[in-house]
């Protein structure tokens, strides 16, 4: 049989109500009394029944995280940080994969209440601000990524325009003058691709340099390799790939063509996935602060769940760092 509040109260010499106040974090307990109760809690190795507490509060203690593709290293790494941030608040995380499908994103948005979760963190690909505004499910919601700005929910992301401009400026600073971009998408008027393309173009325009843009449908290694083969006809001396998977695919094509990285072509990506730290050469990239992205998203969601966020939806920016490695600097 587990330790009860009555057992704690008996050991500490206080009332059951006082023990309950300490366990639930109420402020109106004297420091001396709180210390006695906390000592008794420790001595008896008390574990609160979080499920019962959540049910009394009308909650489950569970939040959902919906991401486009779990096999993508960036989203896998981000998931880990969301789980860690949620655990600090004693929340469990269930994970859904949307495949970037409009139908799947709609299903999750409109049916999250039926899954008995307290809130949802969503990284949308297909759904837009108008559809979000029309949603009938009032479950707390926070958005991750670049699909929707100034929408009807809190939104957390890095500044992708500035990040792309910074990495392009890094390539220019190395004396590169024929810098290609790899990752534009014909079917994307919003989201990551146009923001990173805008930052690339801003940097080139500031230095009067020409642009060369390679397009892909999805951000995968194979597409990066194929798009790089087409870009080689333009003889670039540097390539900025819009994510690290594209860059790793491009690296394979460059080396297979008998060219050297970075001597012949400097190469950079964005996302700082673990693979790029162990490629040959190691990959220059922009590293979003994934831990901060996760922490902000979970904190915003918790505030909405608790009813403490009565302000309008927020746009919050997390930090990032340029990680200059061998693919631009050499060994």
Coordinates of C-alpha atoms in Angstrom, one line a residue, residues 29 46 86 93 104 108-109 170 179 187-188 210 222 253 272 279 308 313 330:
X29 CA 2.4 27.7 4.7
X46 CA 6.0 10.0 -1.0
X86 CA 7.1 18.7 -20.7
X93 CA 3.6 13.8 -24.5
X104 CA -4.4 14.9 -41.5
X108 CA -5.8 16.5 -35.5
X109 CA -6.9 20.1 -35.1
X170 CA 29.4 33.8 -44.1
X179 CA 26.7 31.3 -54.4
X187 CA 4.3 25.0 -54.4
X188 CA 5.3 27.0 -51.3
X210 CA 24.0 37.1 -58.8
X222 CA 18.0 12.2 -52.5
X253 CA 27.0 14.6 -55.6
X272 CA 22.3 21.3 -37.2
X279 CA 30.0 13.8 -42.1
X308 CA -3.1 32.3 -17.4
X313 CA -1.5 35.2 -29.5
X330 CA 38.4 23.4 -44.5

